Short mmCIF file of C-alpha atoms in Angstrom, two decimals:
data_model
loop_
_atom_site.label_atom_id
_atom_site.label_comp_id
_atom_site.label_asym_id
_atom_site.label_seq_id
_atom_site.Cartn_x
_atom_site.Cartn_y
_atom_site.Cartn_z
CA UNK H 1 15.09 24.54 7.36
CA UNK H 2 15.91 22.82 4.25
CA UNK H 3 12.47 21.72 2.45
CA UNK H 4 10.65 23.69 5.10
CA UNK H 5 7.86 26.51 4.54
CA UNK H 6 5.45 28.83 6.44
CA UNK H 7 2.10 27.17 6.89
CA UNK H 8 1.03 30.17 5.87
CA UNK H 9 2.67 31.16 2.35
CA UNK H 10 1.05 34.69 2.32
CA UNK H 11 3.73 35.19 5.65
CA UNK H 12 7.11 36.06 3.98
CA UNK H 13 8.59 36.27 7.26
CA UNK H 14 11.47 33.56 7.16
CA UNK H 15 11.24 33.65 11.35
CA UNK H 16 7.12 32.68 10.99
CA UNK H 17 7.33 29.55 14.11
CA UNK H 18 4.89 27.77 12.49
CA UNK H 19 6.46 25.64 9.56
CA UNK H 20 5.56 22.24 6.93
CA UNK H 21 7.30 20.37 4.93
CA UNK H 22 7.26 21.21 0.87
CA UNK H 23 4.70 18.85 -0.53
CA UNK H 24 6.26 16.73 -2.75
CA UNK H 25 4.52 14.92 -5.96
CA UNK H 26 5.40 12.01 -7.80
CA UNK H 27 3.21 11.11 -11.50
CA UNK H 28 3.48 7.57 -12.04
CA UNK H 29 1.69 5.42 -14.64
CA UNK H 30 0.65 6.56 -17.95
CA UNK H 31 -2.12 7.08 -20.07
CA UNK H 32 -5.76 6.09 -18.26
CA UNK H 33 -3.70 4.90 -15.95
CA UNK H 34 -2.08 8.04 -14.68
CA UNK H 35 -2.19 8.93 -11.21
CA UNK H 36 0.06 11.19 -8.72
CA UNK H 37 1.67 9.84 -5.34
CA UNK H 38 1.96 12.64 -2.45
CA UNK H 39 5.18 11.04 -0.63
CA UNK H 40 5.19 13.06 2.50
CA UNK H 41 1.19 13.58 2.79
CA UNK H 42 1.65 12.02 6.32
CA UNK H 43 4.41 14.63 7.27
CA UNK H 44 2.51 17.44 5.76
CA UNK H 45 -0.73 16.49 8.12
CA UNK H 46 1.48 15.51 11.05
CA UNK H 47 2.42 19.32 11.05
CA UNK H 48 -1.04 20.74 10.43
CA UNK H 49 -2.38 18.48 13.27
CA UNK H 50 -4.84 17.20 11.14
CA UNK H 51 -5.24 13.04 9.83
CA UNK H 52 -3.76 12.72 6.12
CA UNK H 53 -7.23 11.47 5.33
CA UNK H 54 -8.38 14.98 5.89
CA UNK H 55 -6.17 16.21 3.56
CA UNK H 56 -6.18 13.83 0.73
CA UNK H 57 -9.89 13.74 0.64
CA UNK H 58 -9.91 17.61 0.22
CA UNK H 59 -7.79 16.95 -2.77
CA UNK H 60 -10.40 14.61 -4.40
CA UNK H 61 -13.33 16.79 -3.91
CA UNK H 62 -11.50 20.24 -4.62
CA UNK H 63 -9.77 18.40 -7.85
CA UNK H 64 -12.47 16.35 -8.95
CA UNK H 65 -11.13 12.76 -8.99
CA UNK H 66 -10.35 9.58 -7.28
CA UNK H 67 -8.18 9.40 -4.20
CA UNK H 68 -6.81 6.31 -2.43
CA UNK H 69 -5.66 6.50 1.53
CA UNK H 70 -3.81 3.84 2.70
CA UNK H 71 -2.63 4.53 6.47
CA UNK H 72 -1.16 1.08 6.64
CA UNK H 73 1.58 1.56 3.54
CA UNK H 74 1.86 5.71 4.11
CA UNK H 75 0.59 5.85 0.70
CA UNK H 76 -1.71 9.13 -0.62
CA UNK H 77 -2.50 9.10 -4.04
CA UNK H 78 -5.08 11.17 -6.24
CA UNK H 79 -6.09 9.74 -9.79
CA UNK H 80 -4.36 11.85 -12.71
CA UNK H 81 -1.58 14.11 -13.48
CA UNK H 82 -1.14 17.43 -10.52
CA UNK H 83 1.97 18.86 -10.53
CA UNK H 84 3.25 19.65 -6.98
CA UNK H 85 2.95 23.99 -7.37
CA UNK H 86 -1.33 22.61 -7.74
CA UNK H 87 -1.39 20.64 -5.42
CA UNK H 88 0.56 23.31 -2.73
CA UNK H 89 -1.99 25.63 -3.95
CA UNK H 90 -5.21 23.34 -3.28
CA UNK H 91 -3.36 22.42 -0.06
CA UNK H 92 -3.76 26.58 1.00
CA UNK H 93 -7.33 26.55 0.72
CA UNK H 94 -7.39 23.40 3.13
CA UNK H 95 -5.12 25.24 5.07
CA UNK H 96 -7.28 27.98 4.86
CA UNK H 97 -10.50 26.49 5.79
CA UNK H 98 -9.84 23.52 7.61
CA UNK H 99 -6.72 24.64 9.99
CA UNK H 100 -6.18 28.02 10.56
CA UNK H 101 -8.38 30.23 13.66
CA UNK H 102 -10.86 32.35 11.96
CA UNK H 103 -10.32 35.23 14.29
CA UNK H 104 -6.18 35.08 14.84
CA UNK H 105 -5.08 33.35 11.29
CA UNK H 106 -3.28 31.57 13.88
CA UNK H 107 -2.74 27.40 12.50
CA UNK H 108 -2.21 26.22 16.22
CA UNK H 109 -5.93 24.65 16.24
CA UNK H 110 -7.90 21.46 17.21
CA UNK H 111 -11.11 20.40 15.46
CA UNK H 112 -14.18 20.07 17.74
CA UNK H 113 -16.95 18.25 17.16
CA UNK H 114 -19.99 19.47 18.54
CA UNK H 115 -23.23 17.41 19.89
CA UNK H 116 -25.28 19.55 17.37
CA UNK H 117 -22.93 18.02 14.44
CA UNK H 118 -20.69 21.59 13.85
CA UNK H 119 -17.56 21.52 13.41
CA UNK H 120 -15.34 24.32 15.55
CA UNK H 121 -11.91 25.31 15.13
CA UNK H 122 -10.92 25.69 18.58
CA UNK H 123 -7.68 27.74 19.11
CA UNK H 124 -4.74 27.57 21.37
CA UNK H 125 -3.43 30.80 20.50
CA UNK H 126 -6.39 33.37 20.96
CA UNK H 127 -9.01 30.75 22.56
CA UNK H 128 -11.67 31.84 20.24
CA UNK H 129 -13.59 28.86 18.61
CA UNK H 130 -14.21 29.53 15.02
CA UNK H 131 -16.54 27.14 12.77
CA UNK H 132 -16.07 25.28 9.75
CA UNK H 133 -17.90 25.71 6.64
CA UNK H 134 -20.20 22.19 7.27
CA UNK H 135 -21.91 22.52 3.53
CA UNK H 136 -17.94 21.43 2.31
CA UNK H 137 -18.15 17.64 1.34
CA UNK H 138 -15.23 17.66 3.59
CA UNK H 139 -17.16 18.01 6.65
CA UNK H 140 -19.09 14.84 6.49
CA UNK H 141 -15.79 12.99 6.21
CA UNK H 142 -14.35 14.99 9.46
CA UNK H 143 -17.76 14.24 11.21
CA UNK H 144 -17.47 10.24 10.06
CA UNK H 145 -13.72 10.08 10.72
CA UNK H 146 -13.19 12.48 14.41
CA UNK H 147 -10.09 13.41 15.01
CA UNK H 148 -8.03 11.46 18.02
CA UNK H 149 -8.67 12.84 21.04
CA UNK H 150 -4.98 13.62 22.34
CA UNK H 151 -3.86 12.83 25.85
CA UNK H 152 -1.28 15.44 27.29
CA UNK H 153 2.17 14.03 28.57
CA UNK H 154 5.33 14.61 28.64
CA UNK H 155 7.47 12.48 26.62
CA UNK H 156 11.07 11.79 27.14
CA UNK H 157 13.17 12.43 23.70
CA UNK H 158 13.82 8.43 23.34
CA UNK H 159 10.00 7.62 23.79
CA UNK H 160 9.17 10.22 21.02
CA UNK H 161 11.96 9.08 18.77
CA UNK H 162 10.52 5.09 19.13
CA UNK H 163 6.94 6.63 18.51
CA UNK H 164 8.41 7.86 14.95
CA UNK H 165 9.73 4.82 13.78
CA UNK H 166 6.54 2.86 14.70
CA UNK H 167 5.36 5.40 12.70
CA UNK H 168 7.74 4.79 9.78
CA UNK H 169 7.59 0.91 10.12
CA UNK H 170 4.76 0.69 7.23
CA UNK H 171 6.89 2.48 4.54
CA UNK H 172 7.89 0.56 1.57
CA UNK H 173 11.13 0.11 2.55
CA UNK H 174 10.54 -1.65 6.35
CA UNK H 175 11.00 -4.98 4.99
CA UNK H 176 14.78 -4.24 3.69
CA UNK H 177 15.77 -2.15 6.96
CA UNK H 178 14.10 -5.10 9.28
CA UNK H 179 16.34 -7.63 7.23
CA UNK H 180 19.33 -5.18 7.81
CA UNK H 181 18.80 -5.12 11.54
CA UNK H 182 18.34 -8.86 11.80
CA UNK H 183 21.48 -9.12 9.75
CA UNK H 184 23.63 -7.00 11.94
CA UNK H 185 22.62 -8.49 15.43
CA UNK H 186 24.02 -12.00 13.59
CA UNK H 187 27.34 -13.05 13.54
CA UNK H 188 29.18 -12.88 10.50
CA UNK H 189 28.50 -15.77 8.47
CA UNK H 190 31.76 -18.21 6.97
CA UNK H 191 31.44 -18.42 3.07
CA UNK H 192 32.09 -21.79 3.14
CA UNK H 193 29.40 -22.86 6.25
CA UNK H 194 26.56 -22.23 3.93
CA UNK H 195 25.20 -25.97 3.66
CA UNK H 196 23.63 -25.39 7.58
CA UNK H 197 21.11 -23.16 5.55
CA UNK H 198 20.79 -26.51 3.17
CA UNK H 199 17.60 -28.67 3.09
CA UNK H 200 17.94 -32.23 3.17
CA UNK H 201 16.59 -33.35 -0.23
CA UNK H 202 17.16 -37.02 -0.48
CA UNK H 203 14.80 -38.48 -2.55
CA UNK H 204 13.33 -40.01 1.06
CA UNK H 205 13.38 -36.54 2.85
CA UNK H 206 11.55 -35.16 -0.15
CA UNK H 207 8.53 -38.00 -0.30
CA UNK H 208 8.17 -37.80 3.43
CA UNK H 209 7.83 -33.47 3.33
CA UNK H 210 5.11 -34.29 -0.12
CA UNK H 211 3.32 -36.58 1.46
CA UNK H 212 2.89 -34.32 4.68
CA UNK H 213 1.91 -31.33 2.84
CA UNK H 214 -0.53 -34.23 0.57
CA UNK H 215 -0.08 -31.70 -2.03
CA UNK H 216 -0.88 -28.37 -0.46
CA UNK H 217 1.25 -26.71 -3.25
CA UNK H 218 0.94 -26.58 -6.53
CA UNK H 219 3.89 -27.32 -8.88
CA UNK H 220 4.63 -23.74 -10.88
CA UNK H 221 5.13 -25.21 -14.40
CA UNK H 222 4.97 -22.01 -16.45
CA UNK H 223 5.88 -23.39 -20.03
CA UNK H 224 9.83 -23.60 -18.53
CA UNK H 225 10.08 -19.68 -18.78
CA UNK H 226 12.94 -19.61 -15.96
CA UNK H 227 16.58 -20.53 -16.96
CA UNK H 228 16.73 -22.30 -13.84
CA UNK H 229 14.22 -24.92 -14.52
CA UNK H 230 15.53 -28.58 -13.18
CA UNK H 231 14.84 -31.85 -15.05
CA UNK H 232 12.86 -33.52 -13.13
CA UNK H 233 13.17 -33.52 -9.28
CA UNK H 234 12.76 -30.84 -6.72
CA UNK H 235 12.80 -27.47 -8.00
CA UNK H 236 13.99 -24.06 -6.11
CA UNK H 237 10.51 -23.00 -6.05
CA UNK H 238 9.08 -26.23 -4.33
CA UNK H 239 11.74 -26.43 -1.59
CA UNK H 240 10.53 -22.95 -0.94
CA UNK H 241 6.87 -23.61 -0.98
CA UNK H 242 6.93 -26.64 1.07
CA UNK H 243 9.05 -24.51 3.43
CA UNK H 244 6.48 -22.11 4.11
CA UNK H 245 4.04 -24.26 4.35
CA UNK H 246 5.81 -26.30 7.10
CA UNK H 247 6.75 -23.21 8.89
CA UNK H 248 3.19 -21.38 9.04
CA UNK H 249 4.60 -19.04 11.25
CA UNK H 250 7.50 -17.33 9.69
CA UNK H 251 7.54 -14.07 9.22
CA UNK H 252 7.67 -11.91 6.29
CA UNK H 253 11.65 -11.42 6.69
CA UNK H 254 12.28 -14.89 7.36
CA UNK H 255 10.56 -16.13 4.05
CA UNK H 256 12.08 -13.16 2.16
CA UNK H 257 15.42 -14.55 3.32
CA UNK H 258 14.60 -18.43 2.58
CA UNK H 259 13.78 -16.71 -0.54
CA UNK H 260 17.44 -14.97 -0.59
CA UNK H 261 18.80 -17.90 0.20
CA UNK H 262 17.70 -20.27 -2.65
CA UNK H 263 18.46 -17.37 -5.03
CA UNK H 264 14.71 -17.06 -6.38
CA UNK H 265 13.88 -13.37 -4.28
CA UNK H 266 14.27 -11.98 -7.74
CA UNK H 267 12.09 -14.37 -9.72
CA UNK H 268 8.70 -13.80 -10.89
CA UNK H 269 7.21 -17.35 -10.10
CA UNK H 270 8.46 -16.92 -6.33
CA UNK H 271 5.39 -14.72 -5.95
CA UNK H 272 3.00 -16.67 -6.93
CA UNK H 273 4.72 -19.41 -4.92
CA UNK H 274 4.53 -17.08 -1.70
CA UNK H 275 1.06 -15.91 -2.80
CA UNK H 276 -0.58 -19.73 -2.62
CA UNK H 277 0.95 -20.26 0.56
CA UNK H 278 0.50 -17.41 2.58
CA UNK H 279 -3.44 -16.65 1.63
CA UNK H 280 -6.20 -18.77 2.38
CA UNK H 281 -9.91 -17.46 3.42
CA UNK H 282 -9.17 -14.58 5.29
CA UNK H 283 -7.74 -12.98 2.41
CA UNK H 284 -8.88 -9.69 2.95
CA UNK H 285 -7.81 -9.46 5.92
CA UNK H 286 -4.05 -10.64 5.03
CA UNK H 287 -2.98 -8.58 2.14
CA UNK H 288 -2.16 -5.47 3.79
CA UNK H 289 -0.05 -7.73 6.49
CA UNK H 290 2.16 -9.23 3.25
CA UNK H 291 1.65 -6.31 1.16
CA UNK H 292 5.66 -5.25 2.57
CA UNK H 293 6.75 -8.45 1.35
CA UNK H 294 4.94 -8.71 -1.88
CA UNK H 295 5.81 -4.91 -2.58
CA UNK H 296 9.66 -6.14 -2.66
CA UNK H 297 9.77 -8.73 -4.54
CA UNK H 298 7.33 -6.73 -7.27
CA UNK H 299 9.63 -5.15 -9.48
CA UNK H 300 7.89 -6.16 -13.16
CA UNK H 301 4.99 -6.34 -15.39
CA UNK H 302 6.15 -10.12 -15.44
CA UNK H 303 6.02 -10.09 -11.21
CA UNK H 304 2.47 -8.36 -11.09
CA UNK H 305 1.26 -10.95 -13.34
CA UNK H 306 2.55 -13.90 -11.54
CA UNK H 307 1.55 -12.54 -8.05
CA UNK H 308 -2.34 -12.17 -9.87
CA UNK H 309 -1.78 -15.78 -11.13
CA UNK H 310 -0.82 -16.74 -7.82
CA UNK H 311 -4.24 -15.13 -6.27
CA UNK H 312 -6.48 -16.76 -9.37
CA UNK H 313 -4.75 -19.96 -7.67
CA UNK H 314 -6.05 -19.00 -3.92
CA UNK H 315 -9.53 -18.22 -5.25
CA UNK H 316 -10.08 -20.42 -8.24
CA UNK H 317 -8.71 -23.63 -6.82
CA UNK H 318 -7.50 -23.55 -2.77
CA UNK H 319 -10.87 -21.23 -1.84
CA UNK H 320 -13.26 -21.22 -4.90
CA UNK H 321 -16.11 -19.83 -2.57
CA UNK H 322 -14.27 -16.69 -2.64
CA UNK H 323 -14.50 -16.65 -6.46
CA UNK H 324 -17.78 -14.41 -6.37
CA UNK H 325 -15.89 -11.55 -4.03
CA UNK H 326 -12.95 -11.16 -6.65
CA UNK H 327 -13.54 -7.47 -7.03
CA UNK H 328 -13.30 -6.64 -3.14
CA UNK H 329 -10.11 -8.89 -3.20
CA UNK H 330 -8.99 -6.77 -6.60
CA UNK H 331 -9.95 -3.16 -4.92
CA UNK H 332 -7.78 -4.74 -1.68
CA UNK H 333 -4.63 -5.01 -3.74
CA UNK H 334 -5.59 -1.76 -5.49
CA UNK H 335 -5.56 0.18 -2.43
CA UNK H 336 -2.02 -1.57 -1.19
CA UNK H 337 -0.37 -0.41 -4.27
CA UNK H 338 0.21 -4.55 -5.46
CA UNK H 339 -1.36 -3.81 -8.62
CA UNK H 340 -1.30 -1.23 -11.29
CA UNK H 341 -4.13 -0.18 -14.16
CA UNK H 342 -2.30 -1.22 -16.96
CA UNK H 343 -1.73 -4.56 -15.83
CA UNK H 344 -4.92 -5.15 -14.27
CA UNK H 345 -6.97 -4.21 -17.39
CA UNK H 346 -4.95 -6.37 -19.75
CA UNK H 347 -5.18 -9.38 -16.85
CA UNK H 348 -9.24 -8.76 -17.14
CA UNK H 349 -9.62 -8.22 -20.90
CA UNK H 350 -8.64 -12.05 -21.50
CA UNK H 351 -8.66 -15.65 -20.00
CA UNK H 352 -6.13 -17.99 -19.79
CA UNK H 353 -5.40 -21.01 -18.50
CA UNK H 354 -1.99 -20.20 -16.81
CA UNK H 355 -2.82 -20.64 -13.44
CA UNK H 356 -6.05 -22.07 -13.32
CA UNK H 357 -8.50 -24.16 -16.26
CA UNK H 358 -10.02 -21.49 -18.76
CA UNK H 359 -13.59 -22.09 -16.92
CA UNK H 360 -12.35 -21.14 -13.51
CA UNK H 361 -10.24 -18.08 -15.13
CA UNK H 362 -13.42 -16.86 -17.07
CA UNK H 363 -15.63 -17.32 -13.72
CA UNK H 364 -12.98 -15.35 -11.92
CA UNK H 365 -12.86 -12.26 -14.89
CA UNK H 366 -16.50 -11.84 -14.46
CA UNK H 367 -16.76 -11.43 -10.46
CA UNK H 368 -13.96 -9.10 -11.35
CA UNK H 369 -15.83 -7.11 -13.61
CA UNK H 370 -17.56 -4.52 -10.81
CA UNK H 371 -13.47 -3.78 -10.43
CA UNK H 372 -12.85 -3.13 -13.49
CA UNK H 373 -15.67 -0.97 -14.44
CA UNK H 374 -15.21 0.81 -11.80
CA UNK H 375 -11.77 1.60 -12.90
CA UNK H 376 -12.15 2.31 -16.43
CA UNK H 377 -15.22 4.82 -14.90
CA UNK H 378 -12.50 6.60 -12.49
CA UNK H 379 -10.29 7.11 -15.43
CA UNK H 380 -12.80 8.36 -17.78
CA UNK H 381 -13.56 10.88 -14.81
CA UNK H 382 -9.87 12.11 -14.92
CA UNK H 383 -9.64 12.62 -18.32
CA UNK H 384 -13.09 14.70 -18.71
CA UNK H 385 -11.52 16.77 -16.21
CA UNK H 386 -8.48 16.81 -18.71
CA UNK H 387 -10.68 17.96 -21.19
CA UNK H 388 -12.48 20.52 -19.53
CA UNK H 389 -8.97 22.46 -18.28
CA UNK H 390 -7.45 22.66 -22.06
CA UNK H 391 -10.95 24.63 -23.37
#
C-alpha cells in the first residue's frame, strides 16, 4: 500500500493488518506567521478510530503551541514550523496512549467513558478494558468532546462510497468539482448563443433594478485600480452585485458562475462585492457556509484585502451594531483559513478610509484589537519554543 504504514512503527512486519496513512505536513506562511497544515489529519484519525480533534489537540499540548480544528473545511493546523518525521513521532505517543489496548498492544479499540469520569480503552481484540492516563490535558478534551457512539450495520459498497464523498464535500476544492458536475449534466453550450446569459441593461432596465435594490450595494470605486473600469454607466461589478442581491437564493456555484460569466471570478473587488451581499447579521453563522466560495476566488494579498474591506463594509456601514464583536468575526475567518497573519496584522496596524470613513475604520481596528493580541501572543509562544530547542 503505497503511502501506507503499520499503526504501530515498532512492527516491521510488512503483513501487520492494521495500517494508516503517512502523515503528511505542509509549512506555509513565514516569519511570526509560520504555521504547519496536516493535509490528511482526517484520514489519519479515520484509521485510528479516533475524531481528528483528538489528535490535533495532542499535538498542541505535546508541542506546545496553538492549534486550529476546523471539521467543516478538513483543515488541521498547529502554529509554527514541524516537519512531518516530528510530527509522525508525536503522533506514536498518541498512538501509544490514546489508541492502542494496554494489555494486547492491539489498536482495534473504542474509548469509554465512564460515569465516574475515566476514560477506558475498551478492546475488540482481547476484551480487556485498559484506562487512560486522565492527568493528560488530553483527557479533559476526550471527556468534553465523547466520541460518537457507533451504530452497527451493514452497509452496501455504494452507501459507503456516498458516505465518503459527503465526507469529502468540505475540502477546498468542492466548489470547482460541484461546478464540474453541474457543467457536465448541461448541454453543450453554442459559442455564439452566449447573449441568453446577457442582462438587459438599458438605461430603463438598469433604473428600475437601482431603484428596487434603493441602494443595497455599494458602488466599488477603488481609485480605478482595475483595467476594466467603465466611464460612467453600469460596471461588471454592479451587474453582479445587483444580481445577487435579486437572487437571495443562489447558491455558491451559481454566483461563482455569474461571476465566470461576466469575467470578474478572478478580480479582487468581486470579493468584496460578494462579501456585502452575501453577509448581513448572522455573520457568524455564514462564513463557514461561503468560506468554499470565498476560498476560490482568494488567490492574493490584493484578494484578502478586498474580501476584509468588503467585511469593514458589512460591519461598519450595512450592520454597525456588530462593530463591537469584530474580533469573534476576525477569529471566524481565522479558523476558515480566509485570512492569513501577515495580512491581518498589516490590515490592523493602520486605518484607512478604503472601504469605510477613517472614524468607522479606526472604531472597527480597536474591537479588533482582542484578535490581534491574541495573535501576536500565539506567535510569540511559537517562537520561545524556537528558542528554547536551539539552546
Amino acid at each position: 500500500m503505497s503511502g501506507m504504514i503499520n499503526i504501530r512503527r515498532d512492527v516491521q512486519d510488512s503483513f501487520y493488518r492494521y495500517k494508516m496513512p503517512k502523515l503528511q505536513s505542509k509549512i506555509e506562511g513565514k516569519g511570526n506567521g509560520i504555521k504547519t497544515v496536516v493535509p490528511n489529519m482526517s484520514d489519519i484519525a479515520k484509521a485510528l478510530a479516533r475524531p481528528p480533534l483528538y489528535t490535533t489537540k495532542y499535538f498542541g499540548f505535546e508541542l506546545g503551541a496553538q492549534v486550529i480544528v476546523n471539521n467543516d473545511t478538513d483543515r488541521y493546523i498547529v502554529n509554527g514550523a514541524h516537519d512531518a518525521q516530528r510530527l509522525q513521532e508525536t503522533l506514536d505517543g498518541f498512538i501509544e496512549k490514546f489508541v492502542l489496548c494496554k494489555a494486547c498492544k492491539n489498536p482495534e479499540t473504542e474509548l469509554v467513558i465512564t460515569k465516574g469520569g475515566d476514560i477506558n480503552r475498551d478492546c475488540k481484540a482481547c476484551g480487556k478494558n485498559t484506562p487512560v492516563d486522565i492527568r493528560h490535558k488530553l483527557a479533559n478534551v476526550i471527556i468534553k468532546n465523547p466520541p460518537e457512539k457507533k451504530k452497527k450495520s451493514k452497509k452496501s459498497k455504494k452507501e459507503s462510497d456516498e458516505e465518503q464523498e459527503e465526507e469529502e464535500a468540505a475540502s477546498d476544492d468542492e466548489l470547482t468539482r460541484s461546478i464540474q458536475a453541474a457543467a457536465a449534466s448541461l448541454p453543450a453550450a453554442n459559442a455564439q448563443t452566449t447573449d441568453e446569459w446577457s442582462v438587459d441593461t438599458s438605461a430603463e432596465a438598469v433604473k428600475a433594478r437601482m431603484a428596487a435594490l434603493d441602494g443595497a450595494v455599494d458602488k466599488l470605486v477603488l481609485n480605478g485600480d482595475d483595467e476594466e473600469d467603465e466611464e460612467g454607466g453600469e460596471t461588471a461589478y454592479d451587474v453582479l452585485g445587483n444580481w445577487i442581491e435579486e437572487n437571495k437564493s443562489a447558491s455558491d456555484i451559481e454566483i461563482y458562475k455569474k461571476a465566470q460569466e461576466l469575467e470578474i471570478d478572478h478580480k479582487h473587488r468581486t470579493l468584496a462585492v460578494i462579501v456585502q451581499c452575501v453577509f448581513d447579521e448572522n455573520i457568524l453563522k455564514q462564513v463557514s457556509k461561503h468560506a468554499s466560495l470565498l476560498k476560490k476566488l482568494n488567490t492574493s494579498e490584493k484578494h484578502e484585502k478586498a474580501l476584509l474591506g468588503g467585511f469593514e463594509r458589512v460591519i461598519g456601514k450595512k450592520n454597525p451594531e456588530l462593530i463591537p464583536g469584530t474580533s469573534k468575526i476576525l477569529m471566524v475567518l481565522y479558523e476558515n483559513d480566509l485570512i492569513t497573519e501577515e495580512v491581518i496584522e498589516k490590515w490592523g496596524a493602520k486605518p484607512s478610509k478604503k472601504y469605510v470613513d477613517k472614524d468607522t475604520s479606526k472604531k472597527i481596528r480597536k474591537a479588533a484589537e482582542p484578535f490581534l493580541t491574541w495573535l501576536a501572543e500565539a506567535e510569540s509562544d511559537d517562537d520561545d519554543d524556537d528558542e528554547d530547542e536551539s539552546d
